[in-house]
Amino acid sequence: MKTLDIEKIRKEFPALNREVHGKPLIYLDNTATSQTPQRVIDAVRSMYIDHKANVHRGVHTLSQEATDLQEQTRRHVARYINAHSEREIIFTRGATESINLVASSFGSMLPDEGEIILTVMEHHADIVPWQLLQSRRPGLKIRVVDINDRGELDLDQYRSLFNEKTVMAAFTHVSNVLGTINPVKEMTAFAHEHGVPVLIDGAQASPHLHLDMQDLGCDFYVFSSHKMYGPAGIGVLYGREELLEKMPPYQGGGEMIGHVSFSGTTFAELPFKFEAGTPDFVGIAAFDEALTFLETTGLDAIEAHEEHLLDIATKGLREVAPNVRIFGEAHHKSAVLSFLIGEEHPYDFGMLLDGLGIAVRTGHHCAQPLMERLGIPGTIRASFAVYNTEDEVRAFLNGVARVAAMLG
Ligand code: PLP
């Protein structure tokens, strides 16, 4: 595996040069969104300057160029996640919209009575769309998989929840709070043995892990560009072609039709059937560069670097704050560190760290059922990306020690 030149990588990210409250920014909120490399910013700029025209609509050169750039990204995404075909790649506004699309469209094909398996560590994006479906289809019940003390899913319970009523399973690949990397391939295989389709929320896996849809075998996989060094406002739904073909459209409008008349409308081929209206073709085109950044940097090297930072941050935190409680100590864990110090409120802690230029997340992280399960209102969360350094981790640890002392 290659060794990364982090200083060189950092130079690609203009945001990392800025100061906050007169201190150099230490950005540790990467789970919420990552910063953007210059090449992605340049690609957005170039779309506005050189190629801004609506896609799939015009015969003129600009429209052809914009369409080509958008479709180039679709092919790139398909290669990046090893999908069977680019017809399986639907562009959405993000992971949230992708899950809503599946819960609404695929959900409408589920039987009236049945059970949907979720886990207690889901982000609200993978809970509420299923509850909305349930509100329209009261015969559908949600069953929830619990976690153990390390924050790993209780796989025995997961297996025990499957029965003849199970119609769907949806779970996260990586928890945005605990960092737990779930054994999604095995979980998918088990669901399929019971004939149950699977959606995987990959919002926190896609920036860090190799993804291979054909190997994973899931039915749906979702992620957002903005967490992968790409532009905000676009995301991906991967769906198995066979299922997408059968599913009704999610929204109606331009682009998604074959022919429209008042006596009846036919729909476009995949993937366009699910892409009503003008897409964010600027963001989609620029996402191509983010994927190239991830590939050329190397996912193995990214993962190893982030794991190293997590390791020193976790050990260091126990040293500087003996009264720390860490949430999520899975054997297989991504670079997310959620914690509380004594009885201090996470919000106060986060505000004081911000005063030192250190950006961490505080609160429930859109995972209120998980917070309820853990019996806490929220956590402080530091999360690491490829551009973070050991020096930044040390500054974060000093910051935690200082804030803990200030709060007494
Ligand atoms: N799922 C997980 C696990 C997440 O962490 C997030 C965002 O933090 C989402 C889904 C939703 O992503 P987005 O807001 O980009 O749609």
Short mmCIF file of C-alpha atoms in Angstrom, two decimals, residues 111-354:
data_model
loop_
_atom_site.label_atom_id
_atom_site.label_comp_id
_atom_site.label_asym_id
_atom_site.label_seq_id
_atom_site.Cartn_x
_atom_site.Cartn_y
_atom_site.Cartn_z
CA PRO A 111 -47.39 -6.45 0.46
CA ASP A 112 -50.00 -4.70 2.65
CA GLU A 113 -49.00 -6.71 5.68
CA GLY A 114 -45.40 -7.35 6.62
CA GLU A 115 -42.34 -6.45 8.64
CA ILE A 116 -39.44 -4.15 7.79
CA ILE A 117 -36.18 -4.75 9.65
CA LEU A 118 -34.12 -1.68 10.59
CA THR A 119 -31.39 -1.23 13.20
CA VAL A 120 -31.19 1.01 16.24
CA MET A 121 -28.08 2.70 14.81
CA GLU A 122 -29.83 4.09 11.71
CA HIS A 123 -29.63 7.75 10.76
CA HIS A 124 -33.07 9.38 10.63
CA ALA A 125 -32.74 9.19 6.83
CA ASP A 126 -33.12 5.42 7.09
CA ILE A 127 -35.95 5.50 9.62
CA VAL A 128 -38.39 8.26 8.74
CA PRO A 129 -38.98 7.29 5.06
CA TRP A 130 -40.01 3.81 6.27
CA GLN A 131 -42.27 5.37 8.90
CA LEU A 132 -43.86 7.54 6.20
CA LEU A 133 -44.50 4.39 4.20
CA GLN A 134 -45.93 2.77 7.31
CA SER A 135 -48.29 5.71 7.87
CA ARG A 136 -49.79 5.00 4.43
CA ARG A 137 -49.63 1.22 4.91
CA PRO A 138 -50.46 0.52 8.57
CA GLY A 139 -50.13 -3.23 7.99
CA LEU A 140 -46.35 -2.78 7.71
CA LYS A 141 -44.52 -3.04 11.03
CA ILE A 142 -40.96 -1.95 11.80
CA ARG A 143 -38.69 -4.33 13.75
CA VAL A 144 -35.43 -3.01 15.18
CA VAL A 145 -32.08 -4.76 15.65
CA ASP A 146 -30.26 -3.81 18.86
CA ILE A 147 -26.53 -3.32 19.57
CA ASN A 148 -24.13 -4.79 22.12
CA ASP A 149 -21.97 -2.80 24.56
CA ARG A 150 -19.29 -2.20 21.94
CA GLY A 151 -21.86 -0.71 19.57
CA GLU A 152 -21.94 -3.70 17.22
CA LEU A 153 -25.19 -5.03 15.85
CA ASP A 154 -26.66 -8.04 17.65
CA LEU A 155 -26.46 -10.39 14.70
CA ASP A 156 -28.22 -13.24 16.50
CA GLN A 157 -31.16 -10.95 17.05
CA TYR A 158 -30.94 -9.76 13.43
CA ARG A 159 -31.21 -13.35 12.20
CA SER A 160 -33.99 -14.14 14.66
CA LEU A 161 -36.16 -11.28 13.35
CA PHE A 162 -36.58 -12.88 9.92
CA ASN A 163 -39.80 -14.80 9.46
CA GLU A 164 -42.43 -15.31 6.76
CA LYS A 165 -43.75 -11.77 7.37
CA THR A 166 -40.41 -10.02 6.67
CA VAL A 167 -40.65 -7.95 3.48
CA MET A 168 -37.63 -5.63 3.61
CA ALA A 169 -34.36 -5.06 5.48
CA ALA A 170 -32.57 -1.70 5.54
CA PHE A 171 -29.40 -1.00 7.47
CA THR A 172 -26.39 1.25 7.50
CA HIS A 173 -22.99 0.11 6.26
CA VAL A 174 -21.16 2.37 8.74
CA SER A 175 -22.72 4.11 11.75
CA ASN A 176 -22.31 7.89 11.70
CA VAL A 177 -22.19 7.94 15.51
CA LEU A 178 -20.48 4.73 16.59
CA GLY A 179 -18.27 4.24 13.56
CA THR A 180 -19.22 0.57 13.53
CA ILE A 181 -18.65 -1.10 10.16
CA ASN A 182 -21.44 -3.63 9.82
CA PRO A 183 -20.95 -7.02 8.12
CA VAL A 184 -23.30 -5.96 5.35
CA LYS A 185 -22.35 -8.70 2.90
CA GLU A 186 -23.23 -11.45 5.37
CA MET A 187 -26.36 -9.60 6.49
CA THR A 188 -27.46 -9.25 2.87
CA ALA A 189 -26.82 -12.92 2.12
CA PHE A 190 -28.89 -13.91 5.16
CA ALA A 191 -31.79 -11.66 4.11
CA HIS A 192 -31.66 -13.09 0.59
CA GLU A 193 -31.80 -16.64 1.95
CA HIS A 194 -35.20 -15.55 3.26
CA GLY A 195 -36.14 -13.89 -0.02
CA VAL A 196 -35.98 -10.43 1.59
CA PRO A 197 -34.69 -7.42 -0.41
CA VAL A 198 -32.00 -5.26 1.18
CA LEU A 199 -31.22 -1.54 1.14
CA ILE A 200 -27.84 -0.45 2.48
CA ASP A 201 -27.24 3.12 3.61
CA GLY A 202 -23.69 3.74 2.43
CA ALA A 203 -23.49 7.44 3.30
CA GLN A 204 -20.63 6.83 5.76
CA ALA A 205 -18.96 3.98 3.91
CA SER A 206 -18.56 5.51 0.47
CA PRO A 207 -15.85 8.04 1.48
CA HIS A 208 -13.70 5.36 3.12
CA LEU A 209 -14.29 1.82 1.86
CA HIS A 210 -14.03 -0.07 -1.42
CA LEU A 211 -17.52 -0.68 -2.72
CA ASP A 212 -18.42 -3.57 -4.97
CA MET A 213 -22.12 -3.96 -5.64
CA GLN A 214 -21.75 -7.23 -7.49
CA ASP A 215 -19.81 -8.73 -4.59
CA LEU A 216 -22.08 -7.20 -1.93
CA GLY A 217 -25.18 -8.46 -3.71
CA CYS A 218 -27.55 -5.89 -2.14
CA ASP A 219 -30.66 -4.65 -3.94
CA PHE A 220 -30.22 -0.94 -3.19
CA TYR A 221 -27.23 1.12 -2.01
CA VAL A 222 -27.28 4.86 -1.36
CA PHE A 223 -24.71 7.61 -0.79
CA SER A 224 -24.09 11.37 -0.99
CA SER A 225 -21.39 13.19 -2.94
CA HIS A 226 -20.75 15.90 -0.33
CA LYS A 227 -19.31 13.38 2.14
CA MET A 228 -16.95 12.06 -0.59
CA TYR A 229 -15.09 15.34 -1.32
CA GLY A 230 -17.69 16.10 -3.99
CA PRO A 231 -20.27 18.87 -4.45
CA ALA A 232 -23.27 19.22 -2.13
CA GLY A 233 -26.77 18.51 -3.39
CA ILE A 234 -26.24 15.31 -5.33
CA GLY A 235 -26.26 11.66 -4.42
CA VAL A 236 -26.67 8.23 -5.83
CA LEU A 237 -29.17 5.44 -5.67
CA TYR A 238 -27.79 2.17 -6.93
CA GLY A 239 -30.54 -0.34 -7.58
CA ARG A 240 -30.51 -3.74 -9.20
CA GLU A 241 -31.77 -3.23 -12.72
CA GLU A 242 -34.34 -6.00 -12.45
CA LEU A 243 -36.01 -4.25 -9.50
CA LEU A 244 -35.69 -0.71 -10.87
CA GLU A 245 -37.40 -1.89 -14.05
CA LYS A 246 -40.44 -3.03 -12.07
CA MET A 247 -40.66 0.00 -9.78
CA PRO A 248 -43.05 2.88 -10.51
CA PRO A 249 -41.55 6.39 -10.97
CA TYR A 250 -40.95 8.38 -7.81
CA GLN A 251 -41.68 11.84 -9.21
CA GLY A 252 -43.24 12.99 -12.45
CA GLY A 253 -42.07 15.71 -14.81
CA GLY A 254 -39.72 16.35 -17.68
CA GLU A 255 -36.89 13.93 -18.49
CA MET A 256 -38.59 10.88 -17.00
CA ILE A 257 -41.16 10.33 -19.73
CA GLY A 258 -41.34 8.39 -22.96
CA HIS A 259 -44.43 10.14 -24.34
CA VAL A 260 -47.00 12.34 -22.59
CA SER A 261 -50.61 12.75 -23.57
CA PHE A 262 -53.77 13.41 -21.59
CA SER A 263 -54.94 9.93 -22.42
CA GLY A 264 -51.85 8.40 -20.82
CA THR A 265 -48.12 8.76 -20.36
CA THR A 266 -45.27 6.33 -20.88
CA PHE A 267 -42.05 6.52 -18.95
CA ALA A 268 -38.44 6.78 -19.99
CA GLU A 269 -35.94 3.94 -19.85
CA LEU A 270 -33.66 3.49 -16.85
CA PRO A 271 -32.09 5.41 -15.28
CA PHE A 272 -34.08 8.43 -16.50
CA LYS A 273 -37.41 7.06 -15.28
CA PHE A 274 -36.30 8.12 -11.80
CA GLU A 275 -34.76 11.47 -12.69
CA ALA A 276 -37.67 13.88 -13.14
CA GLY A 277 -36.83 17.49 -13.92
CA THR A 278 -33.48 19.16 -14.47
CA PRO A 279 -30.84 17.40 -12.38
CA ASP A 280 -27.95 19.18 -10.70
CA PHE A 281 -25.88 18.52 -13.80
CA VAL A 282 -23.18 20.91 -12.58
CA GLY A 283 -22.68 18.97 -9.35
CA ILE A 284 -22.95 15.63 -11.09
CA ALA A 285 -20.29 16.56 -13.65
CA ALA A 286 -17.96 17.80 -10.89
CA PHE A 287 -18.53 14.66 -8.80
CA ASP A 288 -16.46 12.87 -11.43
CA GLU A 289 -13.37 14.69 -10.12
CA ALA A 290 -14.14 13.71 -6.52
CA LEU A 291 -14.25 10.06 -7.56
CA THR A 292 -10.93 10.49 -9.37
CA PHE A 293 -9.49 12.09 -6.23
CA LEU A 294 -10.59 9.09 -4.13
CA GLU A 295 -9.25 6.61 -6.67
CA THR A 296 -5.89 8.25 -7.26
CA THR A 297 -5.35 8.80 -3.53
CA GLY A 298 -6.28 5.16 -2.99
CA LEU A 299 -9.02 3.90 -0.70
CA ASP A 300 -6.73 1.43 1.09
CA ALA A 301 -4.30 4.20 1.90
CA ILE A 302 -7.11 6.54 2.96
CA GLU A 303 -8.59 3.92 5.27
CA ALA A 304 -5.19 3.08 6.80
CA HIS A 305 -4.40 6.76 7.44
CA GLU A 306 -7.78 7.46 9.00
CA GLU A 307 -7.56 4.33 11.16
CA HIS A 308 -4.18 5.48 12.43
CA LEU A 309 -5.61 8.90 13.37
CA LEU A 310 -8.56 7.24 15.10
CA ASP A 311 -6.19 5.05 17.04
CA ILE A 312 -4.06 7.89 18.38
CA ALA A 313 -7.13 10.04 19.06
CA THR A 314 -8.84 7.23 21.01
CA LYS A 315 -5.77 6.41 23.11
CA GLY A 316 -4.98 10.09 23.62
CA LEU A 317 -8.51 10.92 24.71
CA ARG A 318 -8.37 8.34 27.50
CA GLU A 319 -5.09 9.88 28.67
CA VAL A 320 -6.14 13.54 28.64
CA ALA A 321 -9.63 12.88 30.00
CA PRO A 322 -9.80 9.84 32.29
CA ASN A 323 -13.51 10.53 32.81
CA VAL A 324 -14.25 10.13 29.06
CA ARG A 325 -17.03 7.82 27.87
CA ILE A 326 -16.48 6.62 24.31
CA PHE A 327 -19.53 5.42 22.37
CA GLY A 328 -18.66 2.83 19.77
CA GLU A 329 -15.77 0.45 20.29
CA ALA A 330 -16.48 -2.05 17.57
CA HIS A 331 -13.72 -4.38 16.43
CA HIS A 332 -14.31 -3.17 12.89
CA LYS A 333 -14.62 0.59 13.14
CA SER A 334 -14.40 3.63 10.88
CA ALA A 335 -12.72 6.95 11.86
CA VAL A 336 -15.53 8.37 14.00
CA LEU A 337 -14.98 9.15 17.67
CA SER A 338 -18.11 9.89 19.70
CA PHE A 339 -17.64 10.71 23.35
CA LEU A 340 -18.73 12.59 26.44
CA ILE A 341 -16.51 14.02 29.16
CA GLY A 342 -17.90 13.62 32.67
CA GLU A 343 -21.28 15.25 32.90
CA GLU A 344 -20.40 18.12 30.54
CA HIS A 345 -22.98 19.07 27.96
CA PRO A 346 -21.74 18.27 24.44
CA TYR A 347 -22.95 21.60 23.12
CA ASP A 348 -20.86 23.64 25.60
CA PHE A 349 -17.88 21.48 24.83
CA GLY A 350 -18.29 21.93 21.08
CA MET A 351 -18.65 25.70 21.39
CA LEU A 352 -15.48 26.00 23.43
CA LEU A 353 -13.56 23.77 21.02
CA ASP A 354 -14.77 25.99 18.18
#
